[in-house]
Amino acid sequence: MTHLHSKRLSGLGPGRVLATVVGLLAALVLGASGEADASAGPSPVAAPRWTDQPHGFASLAGGTTGGAGGKVVTVTDQASLARYAAAEEPYVIRVSGAIAVEPFGSDIVVASDKTIIGVGDTGEIVHGELHLNPGTSNVIIRNLTIRDSYVEGDWDGKTTDFDAIQMDTVDHVWIDHNRFTHMGDGLLDIRKDSRYITVSYNQFTSHNKALGIGWTTNVLTEITLDHNWFTGTKQRNPSADNCAYAHLYNNYLSAQVADGDPTWTYGNWSRGRTRMVIENSYYDGVQHPYQADATAELVQRGSILKHTTGRTDAWGTAFDPRDFYAYRLDPAAAVPALVTRFSGPQKQIGGVTLRVPADYATVQAAVDAVPDGNTVPVTIAVAPGTYRAKVLIPASKPNIVLQGTGQDRSDTVIVYDTPAAYGGSTGSATVRIAANDVTARNLTFSNDFDEAAVELNGEQALAMKTTGDRIVFEDTAFLGNQDTLMTDSPKLTTVSRVYVRDSYIEGDVDFVYGRATTVIERSVIKALSRGSATNNGYITAASTWTGNPYGFLITDSRIVSDAPAGSFHLGRPWHPGGEPEAVAQVLIRDTKLPAAVKASPWTDMSGFSWRDARFTEYRNYGPGAEVTADRPQMSDADARAHTVADYLRGSDDWAPHAHH
């Protein structure tokens, strides 16, 4: 089986005017790179603006993966959060809504191999602390608000130790896109030789002691702090004590608490024997922006100081961060706008990505990790390769995005070779999607059963079967022979909708079929020759419920074929089990047809006449589009009510095509 590589169709049909849309991406949008400071040199490999992979020191020495490989759970109460966070096995824990911790100021212990992430920007931990005990390793904490354990009158935090996050002697921790505010002691305490830490895109607000690092005589901690916003804080922004390497870049310090304290109101402090590098940060209204003990080293370059007073120490050579990792350095002048916009919890970050095979050995293992009743999109990112295994996305696991990560859809193939003779039509499907709200992109689905090599009574061999609603296929390929792509619904009178765009489908007999409302747009459909001079097969076999006005719409597409001229049908009406209420509806419009299409392209099936079905064409073109007496044409008036939007809208105004 061969198929066309990913390619967007354009110039479809005579007289059609196609607009060219040019997307201009600003420097502060998803994945964009900022200008590097001229003195810093180029950054050949840099972390994108949004990524669920840690950068900086947390990416070194094996990296930080958190709960990857474990099950995904969603928690809404303290007991569930505490249970999963302290478990021995890995978990990806999604925090949905605010969780009030009792007793006030209590710890939630976080064990190794955990990801704790807020759902959208809703996840909050109130009146409590996340606590990492000595020996804890491999933890990711993202997209949360942790707030309000402050004890009235205890400004210095001397009577309580109610931090937002506290960790002692841990390694490989990534703290990213959180908001910390108004806690009892420190907002973030990284203590006692903790190593390989990255703190990025967080907000530290309304507090005395923001971020302390160290409290040890050893010089072991390696830490990266970038794109954090310290505002309305007094000190420890951060205080770094005896750090082997402390790399601070593109941080924003503003609106420092001004209480007249001449010493303990400050920005960054390199203490003990710390080696600190500060790059392209922005200090506005800060006393002692950056300072260093005589025993420490501090290198500063490219930062902007505005309305500042006091110390700006710089001595020693410290270290070169690029000896350890690559990073993007945004210009200091852009930092206030950049950091205020993109720090703290973000709606776009609250999803979860499960990687195959890096974290989950198979696609099915990743699907199995998604919780039943899933309400938040989970992306299963499938690396390039051929995965010879069946996949079932059950009805209990909605909101999944199946994403190939190769450059082309042909790079990532899910394939098996079962015919219907061994398990029935449904059992033959390489991939089955029974859940709602599933999207697949940049993938190839194949059933490579060789129908020519064996003689079987059941040679149907599905590459894909769907029964869920609101299913989207973008830049995908479906490879097979008979019954390649089945879009169905749970029962006759239930309407499911499927949208296929910029894709490729091939087969010979009934290879686009079923009763789901299905739109195939801007795609290539290849009708394969079976070697006959007169009848090589049928493209569609719809079984639309008679109460559903919308069955199959093939639009703005191209049908191609290697079959002889006049040897292929556009379709036939399928009445499963002789069901009289399954009355096919198919419209092919604005589509190029090959010479292989018959002059009478619709035909009967199992005793049911094609003339009783709802078969029409509209404004097709190409050598196979000649209008004859046996080719019903839709009127202009009816065509206006048979658009992509009409087919997909339903009662919930579903409009996946509007994203393009």
Tab-separated table of N, CA, C and O in Angstrom, residues 294-371:
chain	number	residue	atom	x	y	z
A	294	ALA	N	31.459	38.603	49.921
A	294	ALA	CA	32.848	38.661	49.455
A	294	ALA	C	33.363	37.288	49.049
A	294	ALA	O	34.269	37.176	48.209
A	295	THR	N	32.781	36.240	49.630
A	295	THR	CA	33.213	34.875	49.321
A	295	THR	C	32.510	34.296	48.097
A	295	THR	O	32.868	33.220	47.620
A	296	ALA	N	31.497	34.993	47.621
A	296	ALA	CA	30.702	34.505	46.496
A	296	ALA	C	31.162	35.141	45.200
A	296	ALA	O	32.004	36.045	45.195
A	297	GLU	N	30.603	34.667	44.095
A	297	GLU	CA	30.866	35.261	42.796
A	297	GLU	C	29.526	35.612	42.144
A	297	GLU	O	28.538	34.892	42.289
A	298	LEU	N	29.519	36.717	41.412
A	298	LEU	CA	28.297	37.147	40.722
A	298	LEU	C	28.685	37.825	39.423
A	298	LEU	O	29.435	38.809	39.423
A	299	VAL	N	28.189	37.301	38.325
A	299	VAL	CA	28.363	37.895	37.009
A	299	VAL	C	27.005	38.374	36.526
A	299	VAL	O	26.030	37.626	36.559
A	300	GLN	N	26.945	39.637	36.117
A	300	GLN	CA	25.687	40.194	35.613
A	300	GLN	C	25.930	40.766	34.230
A	300	GLN	O	26.905	41.443	33.981
A	301	ARG	N	24.997	40.497	33.321
A	301	ARG	CA	25.098	41.097	31.999
A	301	ARG	C	23.700	41.294	31.407
A	301	ARG	O	22.830	40.438	31.519
A	302	GLY	N	23.541	42.464	30.821
A	302	GLY	CA	22.371	42.727	30.005
A	302	GLY	C	21.111	43.136	30.729
A	302	GLY	O	20.071	43.316	30.098
A	303	SER	N	21.130	43.301	32.041
A	303	SER	CA	19.903	43.608	32.774
A	303	SER	C	19.588	45.097	32.715
A	303	SER	O	20.445	45.932	32.424
A	304	ILE	N	18.342	45.447	33.030
A	304	ILE	CA	17.891	46.836	33.060
A	304	ILE	C	17.476	47.179	34.480
A	304	ILE	O	16.729	46.427	35.120
A	305	LEU	N	17.970	48.320	34.977
A	305	LEU	CA	17.626	48.821	36.303
A	305	LEU	C	16.836	50.111	36.163
A	305	LEU	O	17.267	51.031	35.466
A	306	LYS	N	15.691	50.168	36.816
A	306	LYS	CA	14.829	51.343	36.743
A	306	LYS	C	14.339	51.661	38.153
A	306	LYS	O	13.811	50.792	38.847
A	307	HIS	N	14.547	52.914	38.570
A	307	HIS	CA	14.114	53.351	39.916
A	307	HIS	C	14.692	52.441	40.999
A	307	HIS	O	13.999	52.029	41.923
A	308	THR	N	15.971	52.124	40.891
A	308	THR	CA	16.613	51.253	41.876
A	308	THR	C	17.615	52.047	42.708
A	308	THR	O	18.105	53.104	42.303
A	309	THR	N	17.946	51.493	43.891
A	309	THR	CA	18.962	52.070	44.772
A	309	THR	C	19.773	50.934	45.375
A	309	THR	O	19.352	49.776	45.362
A	310	GLY	N	20.935	51.288	45.930
A	310	GLY	CA	21.696	50.315	46.694
A	310	GLY	C	22.640	49.486	45.853
A	310	GLY	O	23.094	49.895	44.778
A	311	ARG	N	22.909	48.295	46.304
A	311	ARG	CA	24.008	47.489	45.793
A	311	ARG	C	23.692	46.847	44.441
A	311	ARG	O	22.606	46.321	44.203
A	312	THR	N	24.718	46.880	43.600
A	312	THR	CA	24.702	46.146	42.334
A	312	THR	C	26.086	45.515	42.182
A	312	THR	O	26.898	45.921	41.360
A	313	ASP	N	26.351	44.528	43.016
A	313	ASP	CA	27.675	43.908	43.078
A	313	ASP	C	27.911	43.014	41.857
A	313	ASP	O	26.985	42.385	41.340
A	314	ALA	N	29.153	42.943	41.468
A	314	ALA	CA	29.542	42.015	40.412
A	314	ALA	C	31.028	41.769	40.533
A	314	ALA	O	31.823	42.692	40.376
A	315	TRP	N	31.403	40.544	40.853
A	315	TRP	CA	32.813	40.176	40.871
A	315	TRP	C	32.969	38.673	40.681
A	315	TRP	O	32.037	37.896	40.885
A	316	GLY	N	34.158	38.286	40.291
A	316	GLY	CA	34.439	36.889	39.994
A	316	GLY	C	34.009	36.525	38.584
A	316	GLY	O	33.482	37.345	37.821
A	317	THR	N	34.236	35.275	38.233
A	317	THR	CA	33.879	34.782	36.891
A	317	THR	C	32.697	33.827	36.909
A	317	THR	O	32.135	33.530	35.849
A	318	ALA	N	32.318	33.340	38.080
A	318	ALA	CA	31.170	32.438	38.232
A	318	ALA	C	31.298	31.244	37.276
A	318	ALA	O	32.202	30.417	37.436
A	319	PHE	N	30.446	31.165	36.251
A	319	PHE	CA	30.481	30.033	35.320
A	319	PHE	C	29.756	30.451	34.047
A	319	PHE	O	29.100	31.498	33.994
A	320	ASP	N	29.845	29.630	33.022
A	320	ASP	CA	29.125	29.881	31.772
A	320	ASP	C	27.971	28.884	31.681
A	320	ASP	O	28.190	27.679	31.501
A	321	PRO	N	26.731	29.359	31.794
A	321	PRO	CA	25.589	28.428	31.750
A	321	PRO	C	25.547	27.583	30.487
A	321	PRO	O	25.069	26.444	30.507
A	322	ARG	N	26.070	28.131	29.371
A	322	ARG	CA	26.008	27.376	28.113
A	322	ARG	C	26.966	26.192	28.104
A	322	ARG	O	26.908	25.352	27.197
A	323	ASP	N	27.829	26.119	29.094
A	323	ASP	CA	28.620	24.901	29.249
A	323	ASP	C	27.761	23.741	29.735
A	323	ASP	O	28.175	22.569	29.639
A	324	PHE	N	26.562	24.058	30.244
A	324	PHE	CA	25.680	23.033	30.802
A	324	PHE	C	24.462	22.768	29.925
A	324	PHE	O	24.028	21.628	29.780
A	325	TYR	N	23.856	23.816	29.359
A	325	TYR	CA	22.638	23.636	28.568
A	325	TYR	C	22.435	24.850	27.670
A	325	TYR	O	22.967	25.930	27.921
A	326	ALA	N	21.656	24.654	26.612
A	326	ALA	CA	21.266	25.761	25.739
A	326	ALA	C	19.997	26.397	26.270
A	326	ALA	O	19.185	25.750	26.938
A	327	TYR	N	19.798	27.670	25.973
A	327	TYR	CA	18.609	28.364	26.447
A	327	TYR	C	18.374	29.585	25.582
A	327	TYR	O	19.286	30.120	24.951
A	328	ARG	N	17.123	30.020	25.545
A	328	ARG	CA	16.774	31.245	24.828
A	328	ARG	C	16.850	32.413	25.800
A	328	ARG	O	16.303	32.356	26.906
A	329	LEU	N	17.482	33.478	25.372
A	329	LEU	CA	17.620	34.666	26.199
A	329	LEU	C	16.810	35.781	25.559
A	329	LEU	O	17.129	36.272	24.480
A	330	ASP	N	15.717	36.176	26.213
A	330	ASP	CA	14.909	37.281	25.714
A	330	ASP	C	15.570	38.605	26.067
A	330	ASP	O	16.276	38.712	27.084
A	331	PRO	N	15.349	39.650	25.266
A	331	PRO	CA	15.922	40.954	25.591
A	331	PRO	C	15.332	41.485	26.887
A	331	PRO	O	14.132	41.322	27.161
A	332	ALA	N	16.152	42.133	27.679
A	332	ALA	CA	15.698	42.630	28.980
A	332	ALA	C	14.519	43.588	28.834
A	332	ALA	O	13.606	43.593	29.670
A	333	ALA	N	14.513	44.406	27.789
A	333	ALA	CA	13.433	45.375	27.618
A	333	ALA	C	12.081	44.705	27.428
A	333	ALA	O	11.034	45.295	27.709
A	334	ALA	N	12.070	43.467	26.947
A	334	ALA	CA	10.809	42.749	26.718
A	334	ALA	C	10.319	42.022	27.955
A	334	ALA	O	9.185	41.533	27.977
A	335	VAL	N	11.154	41.935	28.985
A	335	VAL	CA	10.837	41.086	30.128
A	335	VAL	C	9.561	41.496	30.859
A	335	VAL	O	8.727	40.634	31.180
A	336	PRO	N	9.330	42.775	31.180
A	336	PRO	CA	8.091	43.090	31.911
A	336	PRO	C	6.829	42.615	31.197
A	336	PRO	O	5.960	41.983	31.805
A	337	ALA	N	6.709	42.909	29.917
A	337	ALA	CA	5.514	42.486	29.183
A	337	ALA	C	5.449	40.975	29.053
A	337	ALA	O	4.387	40.355	29.217
A	338	LEU	N	6.583	40.377	28.772
A	338	LEU	CA	6.650	38.936	28.584
A	338	LEU	C	6.284	38.188	29.856
A	338	LEU	O	5.434	37.279	29.858
A	339	VAL	N	6.900	38.574	30.951
A	339	VAL	CA	6.723	37.834	32.195
A	339	VAL	C	5.345	38.073	32.805
A	339	VAL	O	4.715	37.141	33.324
A	340	THR	N	4.854	39.306	32.759
A	340	THR	CA	3.524	39.541	33.317
A	340	THR	C	2.460	38.795	32.527
A	340	THR	O	1.444	38.367	33.084
A	341	ARG	N	2.683	38.609	31.239
A	341	ARG	CA	1.695	37.902	30.419
A	341	ARG	C	1.779	36.390	30.582
A	341	ARG	O	0.771	35.691	30.668
A	342	PHE	N	2.971	35.848	30.619
A	342	PHE	CA	3.118	34.403	30.509
A	342	PHE	C	3.505	33.691	31.796
A	342	PHE	O	3.572	32.462	31.807
A	343	SER	N	3.771	34.409	32.874
A	343	SER	CA	4.060	33.722	34.131
A	343	SER	C	2.762	33.376	34.848
A	343	SER	O	1.696	33.908	34.534
A	344	GLY	N	2.877	32.496	35.827
A	344	GLY	CA	1.701	32.077	36.564
A	344	GLY	C	0.888	31.045	35.801
A	344	GLY	O	1.204	30.668	34.671
A	345	PRO	N	-0.192	30.551	36.407
A	345	PRO	CA	-1.019	29.525	35.759
A	345	PRO	C	-1.591	30.005	34.429
A	345	PRO	O	-1.984	31.157	34.283
A	346	GLN	N	-1.628	29.105	33.470
A	346	GLN	CA	-2.105	29.404	32.122
A	346	GLN	C	-3.127	28.345	31.702
A	346	GLN	O	-2.919	27.153	31.921
A	347	LYS	N	-4.193	28.781	31.077
A	347	LYS	CA	-5.204	27.833	30.603
A	347	LYS	C	-4.622	26.843	29.609
A	347	LYS	O	-5.026	25.681	29.559
A	348	GLN	N	-3.662	27.295	28.807
A	348	GLN	CA	-3.123	26.441	27.758
A	348	GLN	C	-2.227	25.333	28.293
A	348	GLN	O	-1.893	24.403	27.566
A	349	ILE	N	-1.822	25.422	29.542
A	349	ILE	CA	-0.851	24.475	30.074
A	349	ILE	C	-1.510	23.325	30.815
A	349	ILE	O	-0.917	22.287	31.022
A	350	GLY	N	-2.765	23.460	31.168
A	350	GLY	CA	-3.397	22.492	32.058
A	350	GLY	C	-3.629	21.120	31.477
A	350	GLY	O	-4.111	20.225	32.166
A	351	GLY	N	-3.303	20.920	30.192
A	351	GLY	CA	-3.438	19.601	29.621
A	351	GLY	C	-2.251	18.718	29.984
A	351	GLY	O	-1.286	19.143	30.607
A	352	VAL	N	-2.339	17.474	29.562
A	352	VAL	CA	-1.308	16.492	29.893
A	352	VAL	C	-0.872	15.809	28.607
A	352	VAL	O	-1.697	15.503	27.746
A	353	THR	N	0.436	15.586	28.460
A	353	THR	CA	0.978	14.872	27.308
A	353	THR	C	1.596	13.559	27.761
A	353	THR	O	2.449	13.538	28.650
A	354	LEU	N	1.164	12.476	27.135
A	354	LEU	CA	1.705	11.143	27.400
A	354	LEU	C	2.503	10.721	26.175
A	354	LEU	O	1.960	10.675	25.067
A	355	ARG	N	3.771	10.408	26.355
A	355	ARG	CA	4.660	10.150	25.223
A	355	ARG	C	4.852	8.653	24.987
A	355	ARG	O	5.136	7.907	25.911
A	356	VAL	N	4.713	8.295	23.722
A	356	VAL	CA	4.934	6.920	23.281
A	356	VAL	C	6.098	6.930	22.284
A	356	VAL	O	6.096	7.717	21.338
A	357	PRO	N	7.118	6.096	22.475
A	357	PRO	CA	7.283	5.110	23.543
A	357	PRO	C	8.142	5.589	24.714
A	357	PRO	O	8.530	4.772	25.545
A	358	ALA	N	8.458	6.880	24.774
A	358	ALA	CA	9.389	7.354	25.801
A	358	ALA	C	8.877	7.064	27.205
A	358	ALA	O	9.645	6.635	28.082
A	359	ASP	N	7.585	7.311	27.441
A	359	ASP	CA	7.024	7.112	28.778
A	359	ASP	C	6.084	5.917	28.854
A	359	ASP	O	5.944	5.300	29.916
A	360	TYR	N	5.439	5.609	27.742
A	360	TYR	CA	4.516	4.477	27.680
A	360	TYR	C	4.937	3.638	26.483
A	360	TYR	O	5.077	4.140	25.368
A	361	ALA	N	5.118	2.347	26.689
A	361	ALA	CA	5.724	1.513	25.657
A	361	ALA	C	4.860	1.405	24.415
A	361	ALA	O	5.375	1.275	23.302
A	362	THR	N	3.542	1.455	24.582
A	362	THR	CA	2.634	1.299	23.460
A	362	THR	C	1.580	2.397	23.484
A	362	THR	O	1.335	3.028	24.512
A	363	VAL	N	0.927	2.579	22.343
A	363	VAL	CA	-0.176	3.541	22.289
A	363	VAL	C	-1.289	3.108	23.227
A	363	VAL	O	-1.885	3.920	23.932
A	364	GLN	N	-1.573	1.809	23.260
A	364	GLN	CA	-2.640	1.326	24.137
A	364	GLN	C	-2.314	1.574	25.597
A	364	GLN	O	-3.202	1.917	26.388
A	365	ALA	N	-1.053	1.427	25.984
A	365	ALA	CA	-0.682	1.697	27.378
A	365	ALA	C	-0.943	3.150	27.734
A	365	ALA	O	-1.390	3.460	28.852
A	366	ALA	N	-0.685	4.061	26.805
A	366	ALA	CA	-0.965	5.467	27.061
A	366	ALA	C	-2.462	5.711	27.157
A	366	ALA	O	-2.934	6.459	28.027
A	367	VAL	N	-3.244	5.089	26.277
A	367	VAL	CA	-4.700	5.216	26.362
A	367	VAL	C	-5.198	4.698	27.705
A	367	VAL	O	-6.043	5.320	28.361
A	368	ASP	N	-4.669	3.577	28.134
A	368	ASP	CA	-5.099	2.988	29.403
A	368	ASP	C	-4.791	3.891	30.590
A	368	ASP	O	-5.472	3.824	31.624
A	369	ALA	N	-3.767	4.753	30.467
A	369	ALA	CA	-3.401	5.646	31.568
A	369	ALA	C	-4.365	6.814	31.710
A	369	ALA	O	-4.388	7.475	32.752
A	370	VAL	N	-5.148	7.084	30.672
A	370	VAL	CA	-6.109	8.185	30.729
A	370	VAL	C	-7.267	7.780	31.635
A	370	VAL	O	-7.790	6.674	31.528
A	371	PRO	N	-7.693	8.654	32.542
A	371	PRO	CA	-8.756	8.261	33.473
A	371	PRO	C	-10.107	8.122	32.777
A	371	PRO	O	-10.408	8.830	31.820
